[in-house]
Amino acid sequence: MLYPLSYGGRRIGDGSGHEFRPAKDLAVGCPAMTDPIVLVIEDDPTILQLLELNFEMEGFSVLTAEDGKQGLERARVGAPDVIVSDVILPNISGLEMLVALKESSATRDIPVILLSAKAQGADIRSGLDAGADDYLTKPFEPLDLIDRVNSLLARRPR
């Protein structure tokens, strides 16, 4: 059984740790809001599954892709609100995919956060210069990633 990477005191219930508070509590009588859509592109199945679980537990709808080519196709068709992508991917690298996203009028405004074990200053600059809105090095704290995603979504024009 997979568990979220961390939930900093957000557990509720009988103390068993098996119940979690949703990311947003909808008040009775309020109009329903559409969950933000995050596209997670990651070739490591364990990391992909953990990110998917963490985002879902925080109230996101999640699309996934396991390589850069599939990620580019899902971004074009799925209309995500934000993309979280590994840099080192099969078929098309995360940087090549990012450049293609930013060249297309249909996808250029989607915020992108890059994840990578490449933590040198030059690697980070390359990602940001290619058009990434943020760059997070592995290992990372999942709640930090979710906070960064929420911050990007808050700044996005509606």
mmCIF file of C-alpha atoms in Angstrom:
data_model
loop_
_atom_site.group_PDB
_atom_site.id
_atom_site.type_symbol
_atom_site.label_atom_id
_atom_site.label_comp_id
_atom_site.label_asym_id
_atom_site.label_seq_id
_atom_site.Cartn_x
_atom_site.Cartn_y
_atom_site.Cartn_z
ATOM 1 C CA MET A 1 0.000 0.000 0.000
ATOM 2 C CA LEU A 2 1.309 3.460 -0.894
ATOM 3 C CA TYR A 3 1.065 6.347 1.520
ATOM 4 C CA PRO A 4 1.542 10.036 0.842
ATOM 5 C CA LEU A 5 5.060 11.291 1.357
ATOM 6 C CA SER A 6 4.027 13.710 4.113
ATOM 7 C CA TYR A 7 0.977 15.507 5.318
ATOM 8 C CA GLY A 8 2.251 17.672 8.171
ATOM 9 C CA GLY A 9 -0.575 17.209 10.645
ATOM 10 C CA ARG A 10 -3.420 17.127 8.142
ATOM 11 C CA ARG A 11 -4.615 13.674 9.199
ATOM 12 C CA ILE A 12 -8.062 13.441 10.724
ATOM 13 C CA GLY A 13 -10.211 10.600 11.966
ATOM 14 C CA ASP A 14 -9.716 7.912 14.557
ATOM 15 C CA GLY A 15 -5.970 8.327 14.865
ATOM 16 C CA SER A 16 -5.207 5.357 12.630
ATOM 17 C CA GLY A 17 -3.811 7.658 9.952
ATOM 18 C CA HIS A 18 -6.119 6.237 7.293
ATOM 19 C CA GLU A 19 -8.411 9.209 6.905
ATOM 20 C CA PHE A 20 -7.351 12.511 5.410
ATOM 21 C CA ARG A 21 -8.886 15.966 5.259
ATOM 22 C CA PRO A 22 -9.623 17.086 1.697
ATOM 23 C CA ALA A 23 -7.600 20.026 0.416
ATOM 24 C CA LYS A 24 -10.623 22.271 0.293
ATOM 25 C CA ASP A 25 -13.766 22.137 2.362
ATOM 26 C CA LEU A 26 -16.783 23.117 0.287
ATOM 27 C CA ALA A 27 -19.448 24.872 2.307
ATOM 28 C CA VAL A 28 -23.026 23.724 1.881
ATOM 29 C CA GLY A 29 -24.822 25.875 -0.672
ATOM 30 C CA CYS A 30 -21.657 27.105 -2.396
ATOM 31 C CA PRO A 31 -21.392 26.477 -6.113
ATOM 32 C CA ALA A 32 -19.127 23.570 -6.975
ATOM 33 C CA MET A 33 -15.685 24.527 -8.230
ATOM 34 C CA THR A 34 -13.734 22.562 -10.770
ATOM 35 C CA ASP A 35 -10.613 20.948 -9.375
ATOM 36 C CA PRO A 36 -7.424 22.327 -10.919
ATOM 37 C CA ILE A 37 -5.811 19.903 -13.362
ATOM 38 C CA VAL A 38 -2.137 19.055 -12.944
ATOM 39 C CA LEU A 39 -0.200 17.078 -15.545
ATOM 40 C CA VAL A 40 2.619 15.096 -13.911
ATOM 41 C CA ILE A 41 5.329 13.839 -16.281
ATOM 42 C CA GLU A 42 7.718 11.411 -14.621
ATOM 43 C CA ASP A 43 9.396 8.232 -15.883
ATOM 44 C CA ASP A 44 9.944 6.695 -12.438
ATOM 45 C CA PRO A 45 6.695 4.793 -11.707
ATOM 46 C CA THR A 46 7.083 5.069 -7.926
ATOM 47 C CA ILE A 47 7.578 8.845 -7.968
ATOM 48 C CA LEU A 48 4.779 9.228 -10.521
ATOM 49 C CA GLN A 49 2.350 7.263 -8.358
ATOM 50 C CA LEU A 50 3.312 9.122 -5.176
ATOM 51 C CA LEU A 51 2.929 12.519 -6.859
ATOM 52 C CA GLU A 52 -0.415 11.474 -8.303
ATOM 53 C CA LEU A 53 -1.621 10.392 -4.850
ATOM 54 C CA ASN A 54 -0.366 13.562 -3.147
ATOM 55 C CA PHE A 55 -2.002 15.852 -5.699
ATOM 56 C CA GLU A 56 -5.287 13.940 -5.572
ATOM 57 C CA MET A 57 -5.329 14.153 -1.779
ATOM 58 C CA GLU A 58 -4.901 17.911 -2.092
ATOM 59 C CA GLY A 59 -7.924 18.216 -4.387
ATOM 60 C CA PHE A 60 -6.325 18.191 -7.832
ATOM 61 C CA SER A 61 -7.418 16.252 -10.894
ATOM 62 C CA VAL A 62 -4.303 14.513 -12.183
ATOM 63 C CA LEU A 63 -3.172 13.579 -15.677
ATOM 64 C CA THR A 64 0.017 11.534 -15.990
ATOM 65 C CA ALA A 65 2.618 10.790 -18.622
ATOM 66 C CA GLU A 66 5.723 8.622 -18.489
ATOM 67 C CA ASP A 67 7.854 10.323 -21.131
ATOM 68 C CA GLY A 68 8.297 13.694 -22.798
ATOM 69 C CA LYS A 69 6.481 12.821 -26.015
ATOM 70 C CA GLN A 70 3.417 11.525 -24.151
ATOM 71 C CA GLY A 71 3.578 14.556 -21.845
ATOM 72 C CA LEU A 72 3.549 16.957 -24.783
ATOM 73 C CA GLU A 73 0.533 15.184 -26.290
ATOM 74 C CA ARG A 74 -1.354 15.193 -22.956
ATOM 75 C CA ALA A 75 -0.605 18.894 -22.467
ATOM 76 C CA ARG A 76 -2.070 19.697 -25.876
ATOM 77 C CA VAL A 77 -5.206 17.564 -25.407
ATOM 78 C CA GLY A 78 -5.814 17.638 -21.646
ATOM 79 C CA ALA A 79 -5.599 21.418 -21.116
ATOM 80 C CA PRO A 80 -3.933 21.183 -17.687
ATOM 81 C CA ASP A 81 -3.787 24.214 -15.402
ATOM 82 C CA VAL A 82 -0.178 23.433 -14.478
ATOM 83 C CA ILE A 83 2.515 20.932 -15.501
ATOM 84 C CA VAL A 84 5.044 19.253 -13.197
ATOM 85 C CA SER A 85 7.744 17.507 -15.197
ATOM 86 C CA ASP A 86 10.977 15.665 -14.634
ATOM 87 C CA VAL A 87 13.874 16.996 -16.715
ATOM 88 C CA ILE A 88 15.413 13.635 -17.624
ATOM 89 C CA LEU A 89 12.773 11.761 -19.619
ATOM 90 C CA PRO A 90 12.766 9.155 -22.394
ATOM 91 C CA ASN A 91 11.925 10.081 -26.015
ATOM 92 C CA ILE A 92 11.888 13.870 -25.497
ATOM 93 C CA SER A 93 13.670 15.464 -22.539
ATOM 94 C CA GLY A 94 11.799 17.697 -20.158
ATOM 95 C CA LEU A 95 13.685 20.722 -21.539
ATOM 96 C CA GLU A 96 12.866 19.857 -25.167
ATOM 97 C CA MET A 97 9.243 19.339 -24.205
ATOM 98 C CA LEU A 98 9.208 22.673 -22.353
ATOM 99 C CA VAL A 99 10.549 24.520 -25.405
ATOM 100 C CA ALA A 100 7.858 22.888 -27.592
ATOM 101 C CA LEU A 101 5.153 23.874 -25.066
ATOM 102 C CA LYS A 102 6.321 27.490 -24.990
ATOM 103 C CA GLU A 103 6.458 27.677 -28.818
ATOM 104 C CA SER A 104 2.788 26.687 -29.177
ATOM 105 C CA SER A 105 0.076 29.309 -28.674
ATOM 106 C CA ALA A 106 -2.190 26.571 -27.242
ATOM 107 C CA THR A 107 0.198 25.651 -24.416
ATOM 108 C CA ARG A 108 2.584 28.572 -23.903
ATOM 109 C CA ASP A 109 0.675 30.017 -20.954
ATOM 110 C CA ILE A 110 0.545 26.788 -18.927
ATOM 111 C CA PRO A 111 2.865 27.185 -15.922
ATOM 112 C CA VAL A 112 5.574 24.507 -15.705
ATOM 113 C CA ILE A 113 7.565 23.317 -12.713
ATOM 114 C CA LEU A 114 10.606 21.212 -13.494
ATOM 115 C CA LEU A 115 11.803 18.480 -11.126
ATOM 116 C CA SER A 116 15.314 17.149 -11.390
ATOM 117 C CA ALA A 117 18.208 15.538 -9.597
ATOM 118 C CA LYS A 118 20.347 17.962 -11.643
ATOM 119 C CA ALA A 119 20.961 20.571 -8.966
ATOM 120 C CA GLN A 120 23.885 22.569 -10.373
ATOM 121 C CA GLY A 121 23.282 26.274 -10.893
ATOM 122 C CA ALA A 122 23.799 25.884 -14.651
ATOM 123 C CA ASP A 123 21.124 23.156 -14.804
ATOM 124 C CA ILE A 124 18.626 25.299 -12.923
ATOM 125 C CA ARG A 125 19.385 28.316 -15.143
ATOM 126 C CA SER A 126 18.915 26.159 -18.262
ATOM 127 C CA GLY A 127 15.483 25.091 -17.069
ATOM 128 C CA LEU A 128 14.394 28.605 -16.178
ATOM 129 C CA ASP A 129 15.858 30.026 -19.419
ATOM 130 C CA ALA A 130 13.880 27.407 -21.387
ATOM 131 C CA GLY A 131 10.682 28.824 -19.885
ATOM 132 C CA ALA A 132 10.061 26.941 -16.634
ATOM 133 C CA ASP A 133 8.185 28.919 -14.010
ATOM 134 C CA ASP A 134 9.937 27.086 -11.194
ATOM 135 C CA TYR A 135 12.612 24.414 -10.696
ATOM 136 C CA LEU A 136 12.710 22.016 -7.776
ATOM 137 C CA THR A 137 15.579 19.649 -7.112
ATOM 138 C CA LYS A 138 15.152 16.047 -6.011
ATOM 139 C CA PRO A 139 14.719 14.960 -3.327
ATOM 140 C CA PHE A 140 11.958 17.421 -2.549
ATOM 141 C CA GLU A 141 9.226 17.860 0.028
ATOM 142 C CA PRO A 142 5.856 17.058 -1.597
ATOM 143 C CA LEU A 143 4.038 19.749 0.354
ATOM 144 C CA ASP A 144 6.586 22.293 -0.895
ATOM 145 C CA LEU A 145 5.809 21.202 -4.467
ATOM 146 C CA ILE A 146 2.063 21.505 -3.839
ATOM 147 C CA ASP A 147 2.576 24.973 -2.323
ATOM 148 C CA ARG A 148 4.552 26.036 -5.385
ATOM 149 C CA VAL A 149 1.851 24.702 -7.703
ATOM 150 C CA ASN A 150 -0.826 26.551 -5.738
ATOM 151 C CA SER A 151 1.260 29.736 -5.864
ATOM 152 C CA LEU A 152 1.533 29.505 -9.667
ATOM 153 C CA LEU A 153 -2.190 28.865 -9.986
ATOM 154 C CA ALA A 154 -2.995 31.872 -7.793
ATOM 155 C CA ARG A 155 -0.969 34.153 -10.090
ATOM 156 C CA ARG A 156 -2.508 32.804 -13.282
ATOM 157 C CA PRO A 157 -5.094 35.062 -14.930
ATOM 158 C CA ARG A 158 -8.578 33.571 -15.009
#
